[in-house]
Amino acid sequence: MTDTPTSDPNPAGPWAIPVRRPLPGDDATRGTISFPRRVWRLLVAIKDGLALVFLLLFFAALFGLLAGRPNASLPVSKGALLLQLDGIVTEQPAEIDPFAALSGGAQLREYRVRDIVQALETAADDKRVTSVVLDLDRFLGGGQVSLAEIGAAIDKVRAKKKPVLAFATAYTTDSYQVAAHASEIWADDMGGVAIAGPGGSRLYYKGLMDRLGITAHIYRVGTFKSAVEPYLRGDQSPEAKQADLAYAGVLWDKWLADVKAARPKAKLDTFIADTPGAVRAASGDLGQASLSAGLVDKLGGRMAFGARVAEISGAADDSRPWDYNAIPLDNWVAANPPAQKGRAIAVIPVAGEIVDGEASTGTAGGETIAGHILDAASDGGVKAIVLRVDSPGGSVLASEQIRQALLAAKAKKLPIVVSMANVAASGGYWISTPADRIFAEPDTITGSIGVFGILPSFDQALAKIGVTTDGIATTPLSGQPDILGGVNEPFNQLAKASVEQIYARFTGLVAKSRKQPLDKVLPIAEGRVWAGGTARQIGLVDQFGGLPDALAAAAKLAKVDGAFHAKYFEDEPSEWSKLLASLTRDDSADAAAPRGWFGIAAMNRQLAERRLVQDLSMLSASGSVQAACLDCRAYLPVVPRPGATSPKGVFAALALLLR
């Protein structure tokens, strides 16, 4: 029997895919897709694409984290320990700024001083290291105390009869202080040595502020407290110039003594006194002038230098005689951690500006440092605390928070010893007052016992463009400080009294801690900065010595018999920060980085720009009374630091309004 055909809605047969017939008004009837649907499909495509990109980034990051981090494996069994210092040396490297890193911003590399010293000291006695190479071609310096510590560690390598070779296109004050300790100093044929010494100019903004109508309300105590002078006048005051010349002269004498001891045959004084004359005598060749003066031993390019190192430590590739067997610093540090024998002495670094709240590495957050101190005090294995200070100061409230934490540790019968590095001034000295003993080096910058507060107002600036303010007040302090309408006299009196009270507290703390009468402390306070040698003479410092001396003194005060070791309480850069550092490191960019005198000049311009930003940010970021030595920052590497939490205190509201 044959079925009678029916009207099948799908004429293609029962197994065909049904096709929906377009309805009237449907997009399909027009043969086009509506605009909203197009937008939706575009957004979905973007979403899918971003998900794929982030997935790829995640696996790339994971691979970089696993493959890029330093490890204890060494690339060669024997070779030259390579210290390629493309950046600065510092007590505590800062956390990498993720936004700057991911946006392609330049990340100034930072090397921890104690890692370099540890690497050199272990290399001195290790047969795997046949020589040490100091690649200072792109070295941007560090504090003078830090450089002297590295120089002393290089001397230990040389004492073991191991060659130390230094190379740079152009040596400056900082790089030459390190290179002077090498057994062979090489300079490129196109370079040489030029020593500038401490000093230079800084910017003063009073004229610009007057022109713009910005009024800086300054509250300070201390004749020599020159931090706020750029906002008060158009030049340096005689008092500030006198103080700066005094401690800069001490630092310069110490630099000369260090370099002359390392290079006794070099005609250093004659060369520095008339470098242009020495260059003219060498027919305009700075390299030859440096060689004639005994400041360098060899002139030659990087390939010639590499071939010389390969003669000592072997070539990695016979077809490339300049390619020597190298042991990178990071690998060596990972393979040679410090010994952990005996009792623990806590070491708490206070590096960078002291700020309110918590802060990442490279900046001393009051909350963060106080937490480390209390952690150390609660650690039953810790027998004493050494506070390693390398800070120009900052917030008084944060400094006091750190001091209170130290007092809590002392209440538990823990000895407190302070070890001052390059700078321990103002707030850096405030936090040193609880110490049972203070160590510093002759070229440490300390003192600056003074405080200040600064608040800008813009009433005159607004008046220039026809904007005025008006309102009501229920008390003399209603609406104060009024940054738009002007700061009134009652607030000025209150702020002045607050700063004077904090200064009296500061000098009182110094007098009590140094066991001196107040009338003896007041003349050496006034915000004046002192070099470590002078500071010892006037009683601000107990004795000369570095961190090892401070550790030994702390162990003695704690009655530790036998061995002891340093146990650091600090935040390490996060794994994310380390990953960014490895992923954003561009060796090809390094190879193309400027070198020589014009390259150094370009970098100095960038450093000047950073100081300008720091100066101007004071007007908007001083949210509390400050115990800070801004002139001291010139003797520390200038590095952009990540921000900290919001400030507190009398001026906090204004700071928040300005941000």
XYZ file of C-alpha atoms in Angstrom:
659
model
C 0.000 0.000 0.000
C 1.350 3.339 -0.973
C 1.108 6.199 1.465
C -0.652 9.209 0.223
C 1.619 12.205 0.255
C 0.766 14.814 2.848
C 1.652 18.433 3.021
C 5.026 18.050 4.850
C 6.189 21.410 6.220
C 9.718 20.346 5.407
C 9.737 19.479 1.719
C 13.317 18.236 1.931
C 12.176 15.171 3.796
C 11.651 14.042 7.379
C 15.446 13.799 8.100
C 16.370 17.216 6.803
C 17.141 20.064 9.185
C 14.070 22.218 9.482
C 14.418 25.763 8.296
C 12.542 28.504 10.084
C 10.710 30.665 7.640
C 11.292 34.363 8.244
C 8.443 36.177 9.817
C 7.263 39.597 8.804
C 9.482 42.250 10.393
C 12.247 39.738 11.124
C 15.847 40.907 10.546
C 16.302 38.077 8.092
C 13.652 39.535 5.809
C 15.886 42.521 5.386
C 18.992 40.401 4.954
C 20.797 42.397 7.645
C 21.644 42.180 11.386
C 20.310 44.888 13.687
C 22.763 47.386 15.180
C 22.209 46.285 18.834
C 22.898 42.682 17.849
C 26.101 43.748 16.099
C 27.235 45.594 19.223
C 26.407 42.578 21.368
C 28.377 40.238 19.111
C 31.315 42.669 19.184
C 31.261 42.781 22.989
C 31.130 38.990 23.186
C 34.071 38.738 20.797
C 36.046 41.255 22.875
C 35.221 39.338 26.044
C 36.366 36.054 24.504
C 39.526 37.679 23.198
C 40.387 39.222 26.576
C 39.768 35.904 28.320
C 42.189 34.241 25.906
C 44.785 36.998 26.377
C 44.611 36.806 30.181
C 44.853 33.032 30.033
C 47.985 33.274 27.918
C 49.404 35.930 30.253
C 48.725 33.691 33.235
C 50.668 30.780 31.754
C 53.451 33.126 30.595
C 53.645 34.553 34.101
C 53.701 31.091 35.622
C 56.483 30.054 33.282
C 58.427 33.240 34.002
C 58.014 32.759 37.729
C 59.330 29.226 37.579
C 62.058 29.797 35.001
C 63.110 33.374 35.681
C 63.756 33.371 39.409
C 67.357 33.001 40.596
C 68.262 29.522 41.740
C 71.170 27.814 43.377
C 72.388 26.208 40.153
C 75.506 27.763 38.630
C 75.978 27.971 34.852
C 79.660 26.974 35.071
C 81.722 24.919 37.492
C 84.416 27.609 37.612
C 84.464 31.163 36.378
C 84.292 34.865 37.095
C 81.721 36.166 39.558
C 79.952 38.831 37.509
C 78.616 41.894 39.302
C 76.789 43.642 36.483
C 75.340 46.551 38.405
C 72.946 48.180 35.945
C 71.239 50.508 38.390
C 71.750 51.479 42.016
C 72.700 49.789 45.268
C 70.448 50.263 48.267
C 69.756 48.871 51.722
C 66.349 47.570 50.669
C 65.125 47.306 47.060
C 61.680 48.720 46.459
C 58.662 46.778 45.283
C 58.244 46.956 41.516
C 55.452 49.330 40.511
C 53.114 47.040 38.517
C 51.484 49.858 36.574
C 54.810 51.304 35.460
C 56.144 47.848 34.630
C 53.130 46.715 32.606
C 52.890 50.046 30.792
C 56.500 49.801 29.683
C 57.837 52.393 32.127
C 61.536 52.326 32.912
C 62.264 50.313 36.039
C 65.475 51.358 37.720
C 67.157 48.198 38.966
C 68.112 48.024 42.612
C 70.678 45.725 44.189
C 70.731 45.005 47.916
C 74.032 45.976 49.496
C 74.209 42.996 51.820
C 73.697 40.598 48.888
C 76.694 42.097 47.086
C 78.845 42.023 50.226
C 77.817 38.436 51.010
C 78.592 37.380 47.436
C 82.058 38.927 47.509
C 82.948 37.555 50.927
C 81.924 34.017 50.023
C 83.649 34.276 46.641
C 86.918 35.159 48.352
C 87.234 31.651 49.842
C 85.471 29.622 47.154
C 87.643 27.913 44.548
C 84.816 28.007 42.008
C 85.347 31.752 41.681
C 88.593 32.425 39.841
C 88.083 36.177 39.426
C 85.522 38.920 40.037
C 84.215 41.245 37.329
C 82.740 44.632 38.191
C 80.660 45.743 35.209
C 79.960 49.391 36.106
C 79.063 50.632 32.651
C 75.516 51.533 33.684
C 76.048 51.863 37.418
C 74.128 54.813 38.870
C 75.605 54.771 42.342
C 74.417 54.565 45.912
C 75.099 55.987 49.334
C 78.732 56.578 50.214
C 78.656 54.221 53.202
C 77.200 51.443 51.041
C 79.887 51.912 48.401
C 82.605 51.807 51.054
C 81.183 48.513 52.370
C 81.330 47.037 48.870
C 84.879 48.320 48.478
C 85.932 46.652 51.736
C 84.420 43.355 50.531
C 86.378 43.658 47.266
C 89.547 44.111 49.335
C 88.837 40.748 50.988
C 88.719 39.090 47.567
C 92.020 40.673 46.587
C 93.552 39.604 49.903
C 93.009 36.017 48.709
C 95.078 36.813 45.592
C 92.061 36.695 43.284
C 91.964 39.208 40.412
C 89.181 41.819 40.447
C 88.620 43.569 37.129
C 86.414 46.632 36.600
C 85.030 47.962 33.336
C 83.051 51.075 32.399
C 82.922 53.454 29.514
C 82.938 56.415 31.898
C 83.588 56.452 35.635
C 81.941 59.002 37.882
C 82.278 59.718 41.604
C 80.248 56.718 42.786
C 81.388 54.155 40.241
C 85.027 55.075 40.701
C 84.800 54.646 44.484
C 83.934 50.992 43.823
C 86.298 50.504 40.861
C 89.273 51.919 42.791
C 89.383 48.695 44.825
C 89.850 46.519 41.717
C 93.221 45.090 40.742
C 92.643 46.156 37.112
C 90.547 49.133 36.068
C 89.536 49.233 32.418
C 87.943 52.162 30.616
C 86.664 52.271 27.081
C 88.835 54.121 24.557
C 85.988 56.608 24.175
C 85.613 57.173 27.927
C 87.671 57.811 31.024
C 87.303 59.202 34.534
C 85.801 62.488 35.693
C 85.164 63.049 39.390
C 82.619 65.669 40.389
C 82.405 65.260 44.169
C 79.441 66.250 46.354
C 77.532 69.436 45.624
C 75.228 70.934 43.057
C 72.176 73.125 42.792
C 68.567 72.641 43.795
C 65.383 74.350 42.701
C 63.699 77.204 44.581
C 60.037 77.910 43.866
C 59.269 81.113 45.761
C 59.309 83.296 42.636
C 57.009 80.952 40.731
C 54.636 80.622 43.678
C 54.431 84.412 44.025
C 53.676 84.722 40.328
C 50.945 82.085 40.543
C 49.557 83.470 43.774
C 50.237 80.329 45.830
C 50.975 80.988 49.493
C 53.054 78.447 51.410
C 52.284 78.539 55.119
C 55.462 77.265 56.751
C 55.684 76.137 60.364
C 59.189 75.084 61.360
C 61.603 75.033 64.247
C 65.334 75.032 63.609
C 67.542 77.705 62.107
C 69.183 75.093 59.888
C 65.969 73.256 58.966
C 66.278 74.064 55.282
C 63.780 71.522 53.935
C 61.165 74.233 53.393
C 63.480 76.939 52.039
C 62.565 76.309 48.369
C 59.049 77.525 49.206
C 60.202 80.492 51.309
C 62.972 82.124 49.304
C 64.712 82.203 45.953
C 68.120 81.030 47.141
C 69.857 79.063 49.864
C 70.117 80.736 53.239
C 73.616 81.401 54.650
C 72.841 79.061 57.565
C 71.842 76.202 55.272
C 74.873 76.773 53.043
C 77.168 76.719 56.076
C 75.718 73.439 57.328
C 75.768 71.802 53.883
C 79.382 72.775 53.246
C 80.410 71.407 56.623
C 79.069 67.889 56.230
C 79.716 67.718 52.470
C 83.351 68.567 53.189
C 83.613 65.683 55.640
C 82.073 63.280 53.129
C 84.446 64.452 50.410
C 87.499 63.992 52.644
C 86.323 60.491 53.489
C 85.824 59.689 49.790
C 89.330 60.880 48.980
C 90.815 58.851 51.825
C 89.001 55.705 50.665
C 90.093 56.020 47.034
C 93.677 57.032 47.853
C 94.061 54.022 50.138
C 92.854 51.776 47.306
C 94.905 53.515 44.572
C 97.913 55.030 46.343
C 99.919 55.623 43.130
C 97.158 57.515 41.304
C 97.675 61.262 40.866
C 94.188 61.845 42.181
C 94.470 65.368 43.621
C 96.180 66.800 40.549
C 93.713 65.187 38.178
C 90.631 66.338 40.108
C 91.982 69.857 40.583
C 92.300 70.412 36.827
C 90.660 67.672 34.789
C 90.283 69.892 31.686
C 94.013 70.703 31.883
C 94.892 67.020 32.090
C 92.720 66.346 29.050
C 94.364 69.173 27.079
C 97.782 67.730 27.916
C 96.576 64.414 26.483
C 95.556 66.061 23.188
C 91.911 66.125 24.216
C 91.729 62.409 25.071
C 90.090 61.870 28.458
C 90.938 58.170 28.431
C 94.647 58.848 27.903
C 94.558 61.547 30.587
C 92.992 59.056 33.015
C 95.602 56.449 32.093
C 98.488 58.905 32.528
C 97.197 59.913 35.955
C 97.072 56.271 37.034
C 93.314 56.289 37.546
C 92.847 53.431 35.065
C 95.160 50.582 34.088
C 93.943 49.707 30.589
C 92.058 51.326 27.753
C 89.975 49.040 25.560
C 86.495 48.073 24.475
C 84.221 45.498 26.004
C 85.474 42.692 23.744
C 89.092 43.327 24.713
C 88.083 43.409 28.364
C 86.161 40.141 27.991
C 89.168 38.493 26.351
C 91.307 39.572 29.324
C 88.847 38.014 31.786
C 88.757 34.837 29.665
C 92.546 34.556 30.010
C 92.032 34.262 33.762
C 88.710 32.441 34.110
C 88.414 30.586 30.795
C 86.381 31.160 27.656
C 82.822 29.893 27.422
C 83.197 29.432 23.656
C 86.551 28.969 21.888
C 85.147 30.666 18.785
C 84.310 33.727 20.899
C 87.432 34.450 22.964
C 85.832 37.482 24.620
C 82.968 35.383 26.019
C 84.280 34.341 29.435
C 82.860 31.872 31.961
C 80.564 34.014 34.083
C 78.694 33.308 37.302
C 75.794 35.789 37.598
C 75.374 37.573 40.932
C 71.788 36.374 41.463
C 72.738 32.720 41.027
C 75.709 33.043 43.367
C 73.626 34.746 46.074
C 70.988 31.998 45.818
C 73.656 29.312 46.046
C 75.398 30.884 49.051
C 72.878 32.010 51.673
C 74.242 33.467 54.924
C 75.075 31.012 57.670
C 72.472 30.595 60.418
C 74.700 29.425 63.272
C 74.143 30.208 66.935
C 71.677 32.599 68.531
C 69.522 35.001 66.526
C 69.965 38.765 66.588
C 67.037 40.484 64.906
C 67.890 43.014 62.213
C 65.094 45.373 61.182
C 65.866 47.613 58.182
C 64.328 51.098 58.113
C 64.986 52.153 54.529
C 63.630 55.175 52.692
C 61.187 57.853 53.723
C 59.261 57.259 56.948
C 55.549 57.450 56.155
C 52.301 56.885 58.005
C 50.571 53.526 57.823
C 51.813 50.501 55.936
C 54.255 50.632 53.051
C 55.968 48.192 50.726
C 59.691 47.517 50.660
C 61.969 50.488 50.071
C 59.729 52.823 52.083
C 59.500 52.795 55.882
C 55.828 52.605 56.815
C 55.353 53.296 60.514
C 52.787 50.510 60.855
C 54.967 48.084 58.912
C 58.227 48.729 60.776
C 56.513 48.746 64.176
C 54.968 45.372 63.303
C 58.383 43.922 62.459
C 59.797 45.173 65.772
C 56.932 43.659 67.756
C 57.274 40.392 65.832
C 60.964 40.266 66.727
C 60.190 41.046 70.371
C 57.674 38.182 70.433
C 60.127 35.719 68.903
C 61.517 33.634 71.741
C 64.681 32.895 69.789
C 65.655 36.550 69.349
C 68.160 37.809 71.927
C 68.564 41.436 70.792
C 67.412 43.867 68.101
C 69.542 45.861 65.677
C 67.715 48.665 63.892
C 69.463 49.294 60.561
C 68.549 52.880 59.641
C 69.008 54.331 56.162
C 66.390 57.068 56.109
C 66.188 60.865 55.776
C 63.136 60.812 58.083
C 59.563 61.765 57.360
C 56.353 61.691 59.363
C 56.685 62.465 63.068
C 53.688 60.270 63.896
C 55.164 57.300 62.044
C 58.559 57.889 63.665
C 56.944 57.940 67.100
C 55.059 54.741 66.309
C 58.361 53.024 65.536
C 59.930 54.441 68.709
C 57.068 53.153 70.846
C 57.504 49.672 69.376
C 61.191 49.789 70.307
C 60.272 50.798 73.862
C 57.926 47.805 74.015
C 60.829 45.577 72.967
C 63.058 47.146 75.622
C 60.382 46.447 78.216
C 60.964 42.760 77.421
C 64.645 43.240 78.344
C 65.837 43.051 74.741
C 68.926 45.178 74.029
C 68.430 47.707 71.222
C 71.347 48.750 69.015
C 71.101 51.179 66.090
C 73.303 50.781 63.026
C 73.244 53.899 60.837
C 73.968 53.385 57.149
C 74.191 56.248 54.649
C 71.592 58.551 56.213
C 69.862 58.504 59.592
C 68.604 62.052 59.915
C 65.617 63.824 61.410
C 62.941 61.123 61.789
C 65.765 58.642 61.219
C 67.381 59.998 64.382
C 64.061 60.178 66.248
C 63.656 56.408 65.952
C 67.268 55.930 67.087
C 66.733 57.538 70.498
C 65.674 54.333 72.357
C 68.963 52.616 71.460
C 71.355 51.336 74.092
C 74.136 52.052 71.606
C 74.357 53.870 68.264
C 76.861 52.927 65.565
C 77.619 55.059 62.515
C 80.346 55.529 59.949
C 82.361 58.752 59.610
C 80.517 59.467 56.354
C 77.033 58.728 57.703
C 74.703 61.734 57.514
C 72.752 62.200 60.733
C 71.270 64.809 63.070
C 68.829 67.262 61.459
C 66.965 67.496 64.765
C 64.131 69.767 63.703
C 60.535 69.614 62.498
C 58.305 71.429 60.051
C 54.849 71.533 58.548
C 53.823 73.068 55.239
C 50.368 73.983 53.931
C 49.662 75.822 50.676
C 46.666 78.073 50.082
C 45.362 79.345 46.756
C 43.215 82.362 47.669
C 45.515 84.805 45.850
C 45.718 82.541 42.811
C 41.916 82.361 42.613
C 41.612 86.126 43.035
C 43.785 86.607 39.955
C 41.149 84.871 37.844
C 38.218 86.569 39.566
C 37.222 83.733 41.928
C 36.484 84.616 45.553
C 35.196 82.730 48.580
C 32.692 83.536 51.309
C 30.845 81.658 54.002
C 30.053 81.443 57.703
C 32.024 80.398 60.786
C 30.763 79.259 64.159
C 34.247 79.114 65.730
C 37.623 80.672 64.869
C 38.674 77.317 63.375
C 35.563 76.646 61.294
C 36.592 75.494 57.844
C 40.291 75.741 58.652
C 42.735 75.217 57.115
C 40.935 76.869 54.188
C 43.137 76.236 51.187
C 40.822 78.206 48.893
C 39.822 81.134 51.081
C 43.083 81.482 53.001
C 44.443 80.205 56.303
C 43.482 82.451 59.235
C 45.583 83.565 62.183
C 44.012 81.271 64.824
C 44.950 78.254 62.719
C 48.457 79.641 62.153
C 48.906 80.001 65.897
C 47.643 76.466 66.511
C 49.921 74.971 63.846
C 52.927 76.930 65.127
C 52.287 75.755 68.681
C 51.944 72.161 67.481
C 55.275 72.235 65.649
C 57.043 73.905 68.574
C 55.658 71.320 70.987
C 56.887 68.463 68.762
C 60.319 70.090 68.493
C 60.497 70.366 72.293
C 59.591 66.687 72.507
C 62.263 65.793 69.926
C 65.058 67.652 71.723
C 63.872 66.245 75.050
C 64.082 62.700 73.690
C 67.595 63.349 72.428
C 68.707 64.839 75.746
C 67.302 61.910 77.711
C 68.645 59.195 75.423
C 72.117 60.732 75.118
C 72.210 61.530 78.846
C 73.014 65.175 78.173
C 71.489 68.359 79.576
C 68.976 70.042 77.298
C 71.038 73.229 77.048
C 73.823 71.155 75.483
C 71.477 69.491 72.973
C 69.755 72.673 71.765
C 72.851 74.189 70.072
C 73.511 70.979 68.102
C 69.842 70.629 67.137
C 68.184 73.490 65.204
C 67.751 71.153 62.226
C 71.483 71.047 61.549
C 72.879 68.062 59.634
C 76.101 66.423 60.810
C 78.529 63.935 59.297
C 79.080 60.829 61.392
C 82.574 61.846 62.493
C 81.352 65.143 63.915
C 78.229 63.494 65.307
C 80.408 61.222 67.399
C 82.381 64.174 68.746
C 79.224 65.991 69.873
C 77.662 62.886 71.398
C 74.937 61.994 68.892
C 76.724 58.728 68.022
C 78.515 56.321 70.360
C 81.113 54.729 68.100
C 82.144 54.036 64.543
C 81.311 50.734 62.918
C 79.106 48.972 60.428
C 76.369 46.406 60.771
C 78.723 43.557 61.838
C 79.992 45.742 64.696
C 76.442 46.564 65.745
C 75.524 42.871 65.717
C 78.532 42.019 67.866
C 77.645 44.778 70.342
C 74.025 43.585 70.499
C 75.181 40.020 71.177
C 77.461 41.268 73.946
C 74.683 43.311 75.561
C 72.441 40.231 75.399
C 75.210 38.139 76.995
C 75.245 35.735 74.060
C 78.074 33.238 74.385
C 79.403 31.722 71.205
C 78.082 32.100 67.677
C 75.220 34.344 66.592
C 73.607 35.284 63.305
C 71.415 38.016 61.870
C 67.729 37.201 61.489
C 66.069 39.778 59.256
C 62.538 40.943 59.931
C 61.401 42.645 56.749
C 58.992 42.219 53.877
C 60.613 40.657 50.854
C 59.484 41.859 47.416
C 56.469 39.769 46.478
C 56.650 36.934 43.956
C 54.545 39.116 41.685
C 57.124 41.905 41.955
C 59.961 39.497 41.218
C 58.046 38.163 38.247
C 57.492 41.651 36.879
C 61.171 42.397 37.329
C 62.118 39.359 35.253
C 59.404 39.816 32.617
C 60.029 43.536 32.129
C 63.783 43.155 31.985
C 64.770 43.948 28.433
C 68.369 42.988 27.785
C 68.204 44.390 24.273
C 67.091 47.709 25.714
C 69.983 47.549 28.170
C 72.391 47.030 25.317
C 71.034 50.150 23.649
C 70.978 52.204 26.857
C 73.073 55.379 26.795
C 76.586 55.167 28.165
C 79.459 57.596 28.486
C 79.238 61.234 29.486
C 76.179 62.171 27.461
C 74.345 59.109 28.721
C 75.224 60.028 32.290
C 74.045 63.586 31.657
C 70.744 62.230 30.351
C 70.323 60.087 33.470
C 71.161 63.054 35.693
C 68.380 64.955 33.954
C 65.950 62.163 34.818
C 67.112 62.194 38.436
C 66.621 65.967 38.546
C 63.087 65.507 37.234
C 62.371 63.004 40.014
C 63.657 65.431 42.640
C 61.420 68.105 41.146
C 58.418 65.792 41.497
C 59.414 65.030 45.089
C 59.702 68.727 45.928
C 56.373 69.655 44.410
C 54.613 66.654 45.940
C 55.484 68.049 49.367
C 52.855 70.728 48.851
C 50.149 68.101 48.479
C 51.440 65.156 50.468
C 52.605 66.643 53.785
C 49.673 65.334 55.765
C 51.427 65.533 59.126
C 54.231 67.376 60.861
C 57.488 66.215 59.315
C 60.859 65.386 60.822
C 62.583 65.062 57.466
C 65.919 66.084 55.988
C 65.215 66.754 52.336
C 68.763 67.911 51.578
C 69.966 64.497 52.775
C 68.115 62.870 49.879
C 70.872 64.105 47.571
C 73.176 61.551 49.202
C 70.828 58.638 48.566
C 69.806 57.153 45.226
C 66.717 58.889 43.859
C 64.097 56.240 43.256
C 60.335 56.621 42.738
C 58.768 54.731 45.635
C 55.279 53.260 45.747
C 52.792 55.254 47.789
C 51.730 54.472 51.301
C 48.447 54.756 53.137
C 46.746 58.011 54.001
C 48.511 60.370 56.429
C 47.230 61.298 59.872
C 47.586 64.260 62.183
C 46.921 67.984 62.208
C 47.353 68.466 58.458
C 45.742 65.234 57.239
C 42.471 66.778 56.098
C 44.282 69.264 53.906
C 46.404 66.542 52.329
C 43.289 64.568 51.423
C 41.680 67.650 49.902
C 44.699 68.268 47.701
C 44.935 64.726 46.345
